[in-house]
């Protein structure tokens, strides 16, 4: 962290309470350059939160939805996950590419962003490279699933994720042939990412009726929340809204349950508190 950033962090703490206690309890995120501009035409950046705990820690890569608000995702989930004892790296997939929102065309290399972030983390001595999970939301959830399903994306990376979590991902097209334990959380009333399609994926059926064999892939845990819509964990949606013809609404009960499910899953798969 630069000296200027440190001063800003201290000032912010002084305005909200005891500086020593707050800094110790909640390490501030730092903006990191995940790649050198010389290595990629669209070098990624992100918010990184270290745990402040001695020794290599487990970590989670967070992938935002098609609204592209990675800073808000860091505040909503990165901060929470870091408080559990995990380093959290929230990736900005849209900014370097000039993408603004869901309506923009996605480039073909977007699916590789999770592994680009993983390759950054494994070089950090504060991170245990054998205990990194990926967590995505909506389109980011789809990217998380692509990162751990048997196929080109997973096979071409020398580094591997140990677990995956996807919030309300579009599940169509997946056979569910996962390489690591995977958790999917979705609302029963989601009209953007359909719970039915995620059930088909868990059962090994894709949109073309092709089923995986029963002995293929690691089992997927699916949690469907009754009464919940798309983006049920976004507190800014206490007043429901329509986006591109789809219903978005915060659901406090589903959110609380999902927080517990994510924490339990991470602890079981990559350790932590």
PDB file of C-alpha atoms in Angstrom:
ATOM      1  CA  UNK A   1       0.000   0.000   0.000  1.00  0.00           C
ATOM      2  CA  UNK A   2       1.328   3.463  -0.844  1.00  0.00           C
ATOM      3  CA  UNK A   3       1.902   6.066   1.874  1.00  0.00           C
ATOM      4  CA  UNK A   4      -0.986   8.136   0.521  1.00  0.00           C
ATOM      5  CA  UNK A   5      -3.305   5.109   0.657  1.00  0.00           C
ATOM      6  CA  UNK A   6      -2.240   4.389   4.240  1.00  0.00           C
ATOM      7  CA  UNK A   7      -3.008   7.969   5.281  1.00  0.00           C
ATOM      8  CA  UNK A   8      -6.434   7.778   3.616  1.00  0.00           C
ATOM      9  CA  UNK A   9      -7.207   4.511   5.388  1.00  0.00           C
ATOM     10  CA  UNK A  10      -6.235   5.932   8.789  1.00  0.00           C
ATOM     11  CA  UNK A  11      -8.311   9.080   8.241  1.00  0.00           C
ATOM     12  CA  UNK A  12     -11.320   6.968   7.308  1.00  0.00           C
ATOM     13  CA  UNK A  13     -10.932   4.899  10.466  1.00  0.00           C
ATOM     14  CA  UNK A  14     -10.558   7.970  12.674  1.00  0.00           C
ATOM     15  CA  UNK A  15     -13.854   9.218  11.329  1.00  0.00           C
ATOM     16  CA  UNK A  16     -15.653   6.005  12.214  1.00  0.00           C
ATOM     17  CA  UNK A  17     -14.130   4.746  15.459  1.00  0.00           C
ATOM     18  CA  UNK A  18     -11.038   3.403  17.166  1.00  0.00           C
ATOM     19  CA  UNK A  19      -8.202   3.295  14.643  1.00  0.00           C
ATOM     20  CA  UNK A  20      -6.225   0.443  16.137  1.00  0.00           C
ATOM     21  CA  UNK A  21      -9.227  -1.828  16.584  1.00  0.00           C
ATOM     22  CA  UNK A  22     -10.696  -1.147  13.140  1.00  0.00           C
ATOM     23  CA  UNK A  23      -7.452  -1.581  11.224  1.00  0.00           C
ATOM     24  CA  UNK A  24      -6.727  -4.835  13.011  1.00  0.00           C
ATOM     25  CA  UNK A  25     -10.233  -6.185  12.480  1.00  0.00           C
ATOM     26  CA  UNK A  26     -10.690  -5.156   8.867  1.00  0.00           C
ATOM     27  CA  UNK A  27      -7.658  -4.850   6.589  1.00  0.00           C
ATOM     28  CA  UNK A  28      -8.428  -2.387   3.813  1.00  0.00           C
ATOM     29  CA  UNK A  29      -8.494  -3.639   0.223  1.00  0.00           C
ATOM     30  CA  UNK A  30      -5.703  -2.606  -2.105  1.00  0.00           C
ATOM     31  CA  UNK A  31      -5.955  -2.203  -5.861  1.00  0.00           C
ATOM     32  CA  UNK A  32      -3.591  -4.670  -7.520  1.00  0.00           C
ATOM     33  CA  UNK A  33      -2.443  -5.033 -11.085  1.00  0.00           C
ATOM     34  CA  UNK A  34      -3.041  -8.711 -11.762  1.00  0.00           C
ATOM     35  CA  UNK A  35      -1.024  -8.582 -14.964  1.00  0.00           C
ATOM     36  CA  UNK A  36       1.603  -6.415 -16.570  1.00  0.00           C
ATOM     37  CA  UNK A  37       0.369  -4.299 -19.515  1.00  0.00           C
ATOM     38  CA  UNK A  38       3.200  -5.902 -21.476  1.00  0.00           C
ATOM     39  CA  UNK A  39       1.746  -9.393 -20.942  1.00  0.00           C
ATOM     40  CA  UNK A  40      -1.832  -8.788 -22.035  1.00  0.00           C
ATOM     41  CA  UNK A  41      -3.767  -6.373 -24.262  1.00  0.00           C
ATOM     42  CA  UNK A  42      -6.365  -6.188 -21.470  1.00  0.00           C
ATOM     43  CA  UNK A  43      -4.390  -6.444 -18.199  1.00  0.00           C
ATOM     44  CA  UNK A  44      -6.672  -7.211 -15.278  1.00  0.00           C
ATOM     45  CA  UNK A  45      -6.858  -5.393 -11.983  1.00  0.00           C
ATOM     46  CA  UNK A  46      -8.765  -6.096  -8.802  1.00  0.00           C
ATOM     47  CA  UNK A  47      -9.281  -5.452  -5.107  1.00  0.00           C
ATOM     48  CA  UNK A  48      -7.168  -7.675  -2.873  1.00  0.00           C
ATOM     49  CA  UNK A  49      -7.867  -8.170   0.817  1.00  0.00           C
ATOM     50  CA  UNK A  50      -5.252 -10.043   2.842  1.00  0.00           C
ATOM     51  CA  UNK A  51      -6.182 -11.647   6.136  1.00  0.00           C
ATOM     52  CA  UNK A  52      -3.386 -10.151   8.237  1.00  0.00           C
ATOM     53  CA  UNK A  53      -2.850 -13.620   9.719  1.00  0.00           C
ATOM     54  CA  UNK A  54       0.657 -15.063   9.871  1.00  0.00           C
ATOM     55  CA  UNK A  55       1.388 -17.866   7.420  1.00  0.00           C
ATOM     56  CA  UNK A  56      -0.067 -18.685   3.997  1.00  0.00           C
ATOM     57  CA  UNK A  57      -3.856 -18.368   3.985  1.00  0.00           C
ATOM     58  CA  UNK A  58      -6.573 -19.861   1.800  1.00  0.00           C
ATOM     59  CA  UNK A  59      -8.023 -17.498  -0.776  1.00  0.00           C
ATOM     60  CA  UNK A  60     -11.108 -16.820  -2.891  1.00  0.00           C
ATOM     61  CA  UNK A  61     -11.297 -15.258  -6.362  1.00  0.00           C
ATOM     62  CA  UNK A  62     -14.529 -13.265  -6.813  1.00  0.00           C
ATOM     63  CA  UNK A  63     -16.085 -12.702 -10.256  1.00  0.00           C
ATOM     64  CA  UNK A  64     -18.714  -9.999 -10.709  1.00  0.00           C
ATOM     65  CA  UNK A  65     -22.013 -10.168 -12.542  1.00  0.00           C
ATOM     66  CA  UNK A  66     -22.799  -8.453 -15.841  1.00  0.00           C
ATOM     67  CA  UNK A  67     -23.387  -5.138 -14.056  1.00  0.00           C
ATOM     68  CA  UNK A  68     -19.607  -4.979 -13.756  1.00  0.00           C
ATOM     69  CA  UNK A  69     -19.614  -3.436 -10.264  1.00  0.00           C
ATOM     70  CA  UNK A  70     -16.564  -5.130  -8.809  1.00  0.00           C
ATOM     71  CA  UNK A  71     -16.082  -2.526  -6.080  1.00  0.00           C
ATOM     72  CA  UNK A  72     -19.569  -3.149  -4.737  1.00  0.00           C
ATOM     73  CA  UNK A  73     -18.942  -6.898  -4.868  1.00  0.00           C
ATOM     74  CA  UNK A  74     -15.797  -6.401  -2.788  1.00  0.00           C
ATOM     75  CA  UNK A  75     -17.832  -4.473  -0.215  1.00  0.00           C
ATOM     76  CA  UNK A  76     -20.635  -7.031  -0.197  1.00  0.00           C
ATOM     77  CA  UNK A  77     -18.649 -10.268  -0.230  1.00  0.00           C
ATOM     78  CA  UNK A  78     -14.901  -9.601  -0.343  1.00  0.00           C
ATOM     79  CA  UNK A  79     -14.954  -7.876   3.035  1.00  0.00           C
ATOM     80  CA  UNK A  80     -17.073 -10.644   4.542  1.00  0.00           C
ATOM     81  CA  UNK A  81     -14.893 -13.451   3.195  1.00  0.00           C
ATOM     82  CA  UNK A  82     -11.707 -11.738   4.414  1.00  0.00           C
ATOM     83  CA  UNK A  83     -13.234 -11.482   7.895  1.00  0.00           C
ATOM     84  CA  UNK A  84     -13.567 -15.277   7.849  1.00  0.00           C
ATOM     85  CA  UNK A  85      -9.831 -15.728   7.388  1.00  0.00           C
ATOM     86  CA  UNK A  86      -9.534 -15.919   3.586  1.00  0.00           C
ATOM     87  CA  UNK A  87      -7.674 -13.612   1.252  1.00  0.00           C
ATOM     88  CA  UNK A  88     -10.190 -12.199  -1.239  1.00  0.00           C
ATOM     89  CA  UNK A  89      -9.383 -11.006  -4.756  1.00  0.00           C
ATOM     90  CA  UNK A  90     -12.292  -9.321  -6.553  1.00  0.00           C
ATOM     91  CA  UNK A  91     -11.551  -9.129 -10.281  1.00  0.00           C
ATOM     92  CA  UNK A  92     -12.503  -6.292 -12.620  1.00  0.00           C
ATOM     93  CA  UNK A  93     -13.241  -8.082 -15.898  1.00  0.00           C
ATOM     94  CA  UNK A  94     -15.000  -5.207 -17.658  1.00  0.00           C
ATOM     95  CA  UNK A  95     -12.919  -2.102 -16.981  1.00  0.00           C
ATOM     96  CA  UNK A  96      -9.788  -3.127 -18.917  1.00  0.00           C
ATOM     97  CA  UNK A  97     -11.960  -4.150 -21.880  1.00  0.00           C
ATOM     98  CA  UNK A  98     -14.092  -1.024 -21.954  1.00  0.00           C
ATOM     99  CA  UNK A  99     -17.281  -3.000 -21.232  1.00  0.00           C
ATOM    100  CA  UNK A 100     -19.960  -1.051 -19.376  1.00  0.00           C
ATOM    101  CA  UNK A 101     -22.848  -3.430 -18.696  1.00  0.00           C
ATOM    102  CA  UNK A 102     -24.819  -6.522 -19.603  1.00  0.00           C
ATOM    103  CA  UNK A 103     -25.777  -5.197 -23.011  1.00  0.00           C
ATOM    104  CA  UNK A 104     -22.214  -5.029 -24.306  1.00  0.00           C
ATOM    105  CA  UNK A 105     -20.743  -7.899 -26.285  1.00  0.00           C
ATOM    106  CA  UNK A 106     -18.582 -10.253 -24.230  1.00  0.00           C
ATOM    107  CA  UNK A 107     -15.134 -11.129 -25.604  1.00  0.00           C
ATOM    108  CA  UNK A 108     -14.144 -14.771 -26.020  1.00  0.00           C
ATOM    109  CA  UNK A 109     -11.348 -14.609 -23.466  1.00  0.00           C
ATOM    110  CA  UNK A 110     -13.560 -13.560 -20.541  1.00  0.00           C
ATOM    111  CA  UNK A 111     -13.755 -17.139 -19.262  1.00  0.00           C
ATOM    112  CA  UNK A 112     -10.003 -17.152 -18.637  1.00  0.00           C
ATOM    113  CA  UNK A 113     -10.136 -14.296 -16.103  1.00  0.00           C
ATOM    114  CA  UNK A 114     -10.583 -16.624 -13.121  1.00  0.00           C
ATOM    115  CA  UNK A 115      -7.345 -18.420 -13.931  1.00  0.00           C
ATOM    116  CA  UNK A 116      -5.527 -15.171 -14.657  1.00  0.00           C
ATOM    117  CA  UNK A 117      -6.434 -14.135 -11.118  1.00  0.00           C
ATOM    118  CA  UNK A 118      -5.460 -17.552  -9.741  1.00  0.00           C
ATOM    119  CA  UNK A 119      -2.062 -17.352 -11.443  1.00  0.00           C
ATOM    120  CA  UNK A 120      -1.539 -14.000  -9.726  1.00  0.00           C
ATOM    121  CA  UNK A 121      -2.482 -15.315  -6.296  1.00  0.00           C
ATOM    122  CA  UNK A 122      -0.271 -18.398  -6.346  1.00  0.00           C
ATOM    123  CA  UNK A 123       2.791 -16.144  -6.673  1.00  0.00           C
ATOM    124  CA  UNK A 124       1.894 -14.365  -3.435  1.00  0.00           C
ATOM    125  CA  UNK A 125       3.791 -15.864  -0.457  1.00  0.00           C
ATOM    126  CA  UNK A 126       0.874 -14.929   1.808  1.00  0.00           C
ATOM    127  CA  UNK A 127      -1.437 -17.283  -0.142  1.00  0.00           C
ATOM    128  CA  UNK A 128      -1.578 -21.082   0.055  1.00  0.00           C
ATOM    129  CA  UNK A 129      -1.711 -22.074  -3.648  1.00  0.00           C
ATOM    130  CA  UNK A 130      -3.312 -25.411  -2.780  1.00  0.00           C
ATOM    131  CA  UNK A 131      -6.339 -23.745  -1.149  1.00  0.00           C
ATOM    132  CA  UNK A 132      -7.912 -21.296  -3.582  1.00  0.00           C
ATOM    133  CA  UNK A 133     -11.622 -21.279  -4.496  1.00  0.00           C
ATOM    134  CA  UNK A 134     -13.550 -19.327  -7.116  1.00  0.00           C
ATOM    135  CA  UNK A 135     -16.839 -17.552  -6.373  1.00  0.00           C
ATOM    136  CA  UNK A 136     -18.970 -15.916  -9.064  1.00  0.00           C
ATOM    137  CA  UNK A 137     -22.308 -14.148  -9.396  1.00  0.00           C
ATOM    138  CA  UNK A 138     -24.706 -14.453 -12.356  1.00  0.00           C
ATOM    139  CA  UNK A 139     -22.450 -14.238 -15.427  1.00  0.00           C
ATOM    140  CA  UNK A 140     -19.502 -14.456 -13.040  1.00  0.00           C
ATOM    141  CA  UNK A 141     -21.096 -17.601 -11.634  1.00  0.00           C
ATOM    142  CA  UNK A 142     -21.130 -19.073 -15.111  1.00  0.00           C
ATOM    143  CA  UNK A 143     -17.438 -18.230 -15.437  1.00  0.00           C
ATOM    144  CA  UNK A 144     -16.796 -19.961 -12.115  1.00  0.00           C
ATOM    145  CA  UNK A 145     -18.516 -23.116 -13.374  1.00  0.00           C
ATOM    146  CA  UNK A 146     -16.569 -22.990 -16.638  1.00  0.00           C
ATOM    147  CA  UNK A 147     -13.371 -22.750 -14.618  1.00  0.00           C
ATOM    148  CA  UNK A 148     -13.898 -26.098 -12.917  1.00  0.00           C
ATOM    149  CA  UNK A 149     -15.853 -28.136 -15.471  1.00  0.00           C
ATOM    150  CA  UNK A 150     -13.831 -30.695 -17.425  1.00  0.00           C
ATOM    151  CA  UNK A 151     -12.794 -28.974 -20.633  1.00  0.00           C
ATOM    152  CA  UNK A 152     -10.333 -26.698 -22.367  1.00  0.00           C
ATOM    153  CA  UNK A 153     -10.380 -23.837 -19.831  1.00  0.00           C
ATOM    154  CA  UNK A 154      -9.638 -26.059 -16.846  1.00  0.00           C
ATOM    155  CA  UNK A 155      -7.162 -28.353 -18.584  1.00  0.00           C
ATOM    156  CA  UNK A 156      -4.928 -25.629 -20.012  1.00  0.00           C
ATOM    157  CA  UNK A 157      -4.103 -24.012 -16.651  1.00  0.00           C
ATOM    158  CA  UNK A 158      -1.156 -25.364 -14.646  1.00  0.00           C
ATOM    159  CA  UNK A 159      -2.779 -24.047 -11.461  1.00  0.00           C
ATOM    160  CA  UNK A 160      -6.124 -25.389 -10.280  1.00  0.00           C
ATOM    161  CA  UNK A 161      -9.000 -24.231  -8.121  1.00  0.00           C
ATOM    162  CA  UNK A 162      -9.937 -26.480  -5.203  1.00  0.00           C
ATOM    163  CA  UNK A 163     -13.610 -25.498  -5.014  1.00  0.00           C
ATOM    164  CA  UNK A 164     -16.197 -23.375  -6.827  1.00  0.00           C
ATOM    165  CA  UNK A 165     -19.297 -21.442  -5.765  1.00  0.00           C
ATOM    166  CA  UNK A 166     -21.827 -19.921  -8.170  1.00  0.00           C
ATOM    167  CA  UNK A 167     -24.672 -17.583  -7.197  1.00  0.00           C
ATOM    168  CA  UNK A 168     -27.621 -17.666  -9.619  1.00  0.00           C
ATOM    169  CA  UNK A 169     -25.532 -18.676 -12.663  1.00  0.00           C
ATOM    170  CA  UNK A 170     -26.970 -19.415 -16.119  1.00  0.00           C
ATOM    171  CA  UNK A 171     -26.648 -23.209 -15.987  1.00  0.00           C
ATOM    172  CA  UNK A 172     -27.728 -24.014 -19.539  1.00  0.00           C
ATOM    173  CA  UNK A 173     -25.154 -25.873 -21.604  1.00  0.00           C
ATOM    174  CA  UNK A 174     -23.368 -27.474 -18.650  1.00  0.00           C
ATOM    175  CA  UNK A 175     -23.343 -31.234 -18.096  1.00  0.00           C
ATOM    176  CA  UNK A 176     -22.060 -30.765 -14.554  1.00  0.00           C
ATOM    177  CA  UNK A 177     -18.855 -32.721 -15.130  1.00  0.00           C
ATOM    178  CA  UNK A 178     -16.980 -30.820 -12.431  1.00  0.00           C
ATOM    179  CA  UNK A 179     -13.394 -31.396 -11.365  1.00  0.00           C
ATOM    180  CA  UNK A 180     -13.790 -30.058  -7.802  1.00  0.00           C
ATOM    181  CA  UNK A 181     -16.575 -29.718  -5.200  1.00  0.00           C
ATOM    182  CA  UNK A 182     -19.065 -27.112  -6.420  1.00  0.00           C
ATOM    183  CA  UNK A 183     -21.880 -25.206  -4.708  1.00  0.00           C
ATOM    184  CA  UNK A 184     -24.693 -23.507  -6.647  1.00  0.00           C
ATOM    185  CA  UNK A 185     -27.149 -21.131  -4.950  1.00  0.00           C
ATOM    186  CA  UNK A 186     -30.206 -19.825  -6.797  1.00  0.00           C
ATOM    187  CA  UNK A 187     -33.709 -18.474  -6.195  1.00  0.00           C
ATOM    188  CA  UNK A 188     -36.743 -20.541  -7.126  1.00  0.00           C
ATOM    189  CA  UNK A 189     -38.367 -17.486  -8.724  1.00  0.00           C
ATOM    190  CA  UNK A 190     -35.293 -16.382 -10.702  1.00  0.00           C
ATOM    191  CA  UNK A 191     -36.491 -15.582 -14.228  1.00  0.00           C
ATOM    192  CA  UNK A 192     -33.007 -14.740 -15.567  1.00  0.00           C
ATOM    193  CA  UNK A 193     -31.011 -17.756 -14.432  1.00  0.00           C
ATOM    194  CA  UNK A 194     -33.487 -20.596 -14.161  1.00  0.00           C
ATOM    195  CA  UNK A 195     -33.418 -23.014 -11.247  1.00  0.00           C
ATOM    196  CA  UNK A 196     -34.726 -25.736 -13.575  1.00  0.00           C
ATOM    197  CA  UNK A 197     -31.605 -25.474 -15.718  1.00  0.00           C
ATOM    198  CA  UNK A 198     -29.384 -25.774 -12.663  1.00  0.00           C
ATOM    199  CA  UNK A 199     -31.289 -28.873 -11.559  1.00  0.00           C
ATOM    200  CA  UNK A 200     -30.690 -30.348 -15.012  1.00  0.00           C
ATOM    201  CA  UNK A 201     -26.992 -29.592 -14.688  1.00  0.00           C
ATOM    202  CA  UNK A 202     -26.784 -31.289 -11.296  1.00  0.00           C
ATOM    203  CA  UNK A 203     -28.560 -34.315 -12.764  1.00  0.00           C
ATOM    204  CA  UNK A 204     -26.103 -34.339 -15.661  1.00  0.00           C
ATOM    205  CA  UNK A 205     -28.503 -33.235 -18.403  1.00  0.00           C
ATOM    206  CA  UNK A 206     -27.724 -30.317 -20.673  1.00  0.00           C
ATOM    207  CA  UNK A 207     -29.916 -28.447 -23.154  1.00  0.00           C
ATOM    208  CA  UNK A 208     -29.308 -31.018 -25.871  1.00  0.00           C
ATOM    209  CA  UNK A 209     -30.377 -33.981 -23.754  1.00  0.00           C
ATOM    210  CA  UNK A 210     -26.832 -35.269 -23.352  1.00  0.00           C
ATOM    211  CA  UNK A 211     -26.220 -36.795 -19.943  1.00  0.00           C
ATOM    212  CA  UNK A 212     -22.942 -37.475 -18.224  1.00  0.00           C
ATOM    213  CA  UNK A 213     -22.241 -40.917 -16.848  1.00  0.00           C
ATOM    214  CA  UNK A 214     -22.907 -41.347 -13.137  1.00  0.00           C
ATOM    215  CA  UNK A 215     -19.248 -41.939 -12.323  1.00  0.00           C
ATOM    216  CA  UNK A 216     -18.118 -38.734 -14.045  1.00  0.00           C
ATOM    217  CA  UNK A 217     -17.457 -35.491 -12.233  1.00  0.00           C
ATOM    218  CA  UNK A 218     -17.463 -34.406  -8.605  1.00  0.00           C
ATOM    219  CA  UNK A 219     -20.952 -34.053  -7.072  1.00  0.00           C
ATOM    220  CA  UNK A 220     -22.527 -30.591  -7.164  1.00  0.00           C
ATOM    221  CA  UNK A 221     -24.476 -29.230  -4.206  1.00  0.00           C
ATOM    222  CA  UNK A 222     -27.483 -27.190  -5.306  1.00  0.00           C
ATOM    223  CA  UNK A 223     -29.450 -24.946  -2.934  1.00  0.00           C
ATOM    224  CA  UNK A 224     -32.687 -23.412  -4.237  1.00  0.00           C
ATOM    225  CA  UNK A 225     -34.253 -20.683  -2.097  1.00  0.00           C
ATOM    226  CA  UNK A 226     -38.080 -20.532  -2.216  1.00  0.00           C
ATOM    227  CA  UNK A 227     -39.482 -17.055  -2.866  1.00  0.00           C
ATOM    228  CA  UNK A 228     -36.121 -15.650  -3.986  1.00  0.00           C
ATOM    229  CA  UNK A 229     -35.423 -13.844  -7.262  1.00  0.00           C
ATOM    230  CA  UNK A 230     -32.247 -13.000  -9.175  1.00  0.00           C
ATOM    231  CA  UNK A 231     -29.624 -11.039  -7.177  1.00  0.00           C
ATOM    232  CA  UNK A 232     -31.304 -12.021  -3.915  1.00  0.00           C
ATOM    233  CA  UNK A 233     -28.155 -11.113  -1.923  1.00  0.00           C
ATOM    234  CA  UNK A 234     -27.886  -7.501  -3.171  1.00  0.00           C
ATOM    235  CA  UNK A 235     -29.049  -5.222  -0.345  1.00  0.00           C
ATOM    236  CA  UNK A 236     -29.403  -2.320  -2.752  1.00  0.00           C
ATOM    237  CA  UNK A 237     -32.420  -4.087  -4.225  1.00  0.00           C
ATOM    238  CA  UNK A 238     -34.733  -3.795  -1.205  1.00  0.00           C
ATOM    239  CA  UNK A 239     -36.982  -2.027  -3.698  1.00  0.00           C
ATOM    240  CA  UNK A 240     -37.436  -4.553  -6.544  1.00  0.00           C
ATOM    241  CA  UNK A 241     -36.460  -3.504 -10.055  1.00  0.00           C
ATOM    242  CA  UNK A 242     -36.642  -4.727 -13.623  1.00  0.00           C
ATOM    243  CA  UNK A 243     -33.430  -5.075 -15.633  1.00  0.00           C
ATOM    244  CA  UNK A 244     -33.527  -6.136 -19.277  1.00  0.00           C
ATOM    245  CA  UNK A 245     -36.981  -7.573 -18.610  1.00  0.00           C
ATOM    246  CA  UNK A 246     -35.963  -9.573 -15.527  1.00  0.00           C
ATOM    247  CA  UNK A 247     -37.020  -9.205 -11.891  1.00  0.00           C
ATOM    248  CA  UNK A 248     -34.305  -8.411  -9.320  1.00  0.00           C
ATOM    249  CA  UNK A 249     -35.062  -8.305  -5.602  1.00  0.00           C
ATOM    250  CA  UNK A 250     -33.186  -8.543  -2.306  1.00  0.00           C
ATOM    251  CA  UNK A 251     -34.271 -11.387  -0.034  1.00  0.00           C
ATOM    252  CA  UNK A 252     -32.836 -11.121   3.503  1.00  0.00           C
ATOM    253  CA  UNK A 253     -33.766 -14.676   4.498  1.00  0.00           C
ATOM    254  CA  UNK A 254     -32.123 -16.231   1.429  1.00  0.00           C
ATOM    255  CA  UNK A 255     -29.110 -13.955   1.900  1.00  0.00           C
ATOM    256  CA  UNK A 256     -28.596 -15.008   5.519  1.00  0.00           C
ATOM    257  CA  UNK A 257     -28.919 -18.664   4.588  1.00  0.00           C
ATOM    258  CA  UNK A 258     -26.519 -18.291   1.662  1.00  0.00           C
ATOM    259  CA  UNK A 259     -23.893 -16.616   3.863  1.00  0.00           C
ATOM    260  CA  UNK A 260     -23.974 -19.588   6.209  1.00  0.00           C
ATOM    261  CA  UNK A 261     -23.861 -22.046   3.298  1.00  0.00           C
ATOM    262  CA  UNK A 262     -20.863 -20.328   1.690  1.00  0.00           C
ATOM    263  CA  UNK A 263     -18.919 -20.173   4.945  1.00  0.00           C
ATOM    264  CA  UNK A 264     -19.604 -23.821   5.721  1.00  0.00           C
ATOM    265  CA  UNK A 265     -18.657 -24.890   2.192  1.00  0.00           C
ATOM    266  CA  UNK A 266     -15.399 -22.928   2.155  1.00  0.00           C
ATOM    267  CA  UNK A 267     -14.363 -24.295   5.526  1.00  0.00           C
ATOM    268  CA  UNK A 268     -15.056 -27.853   4.411  1.00  0.00           C
ATOM    269  CA  UNK A 269     -13.205 -27.503   1.088  1.00  0.00           C
ATOM    270  CA  UNK A 270     -10.240 -25.184   1.678  1.00  0.00           C
ATOM    271  CA  UNK A 271     -10.111 -24.787   5.455  1.00  0.00           C
ATOM    272  CA  UNK A 272     -10.263 -21.491   7.301  1.00  0.00           C
ATOM    273  CA  UNK A 273     -12.315 -20.336  10.269  1.00  0.00           C
TER     274      UNK A 273
END
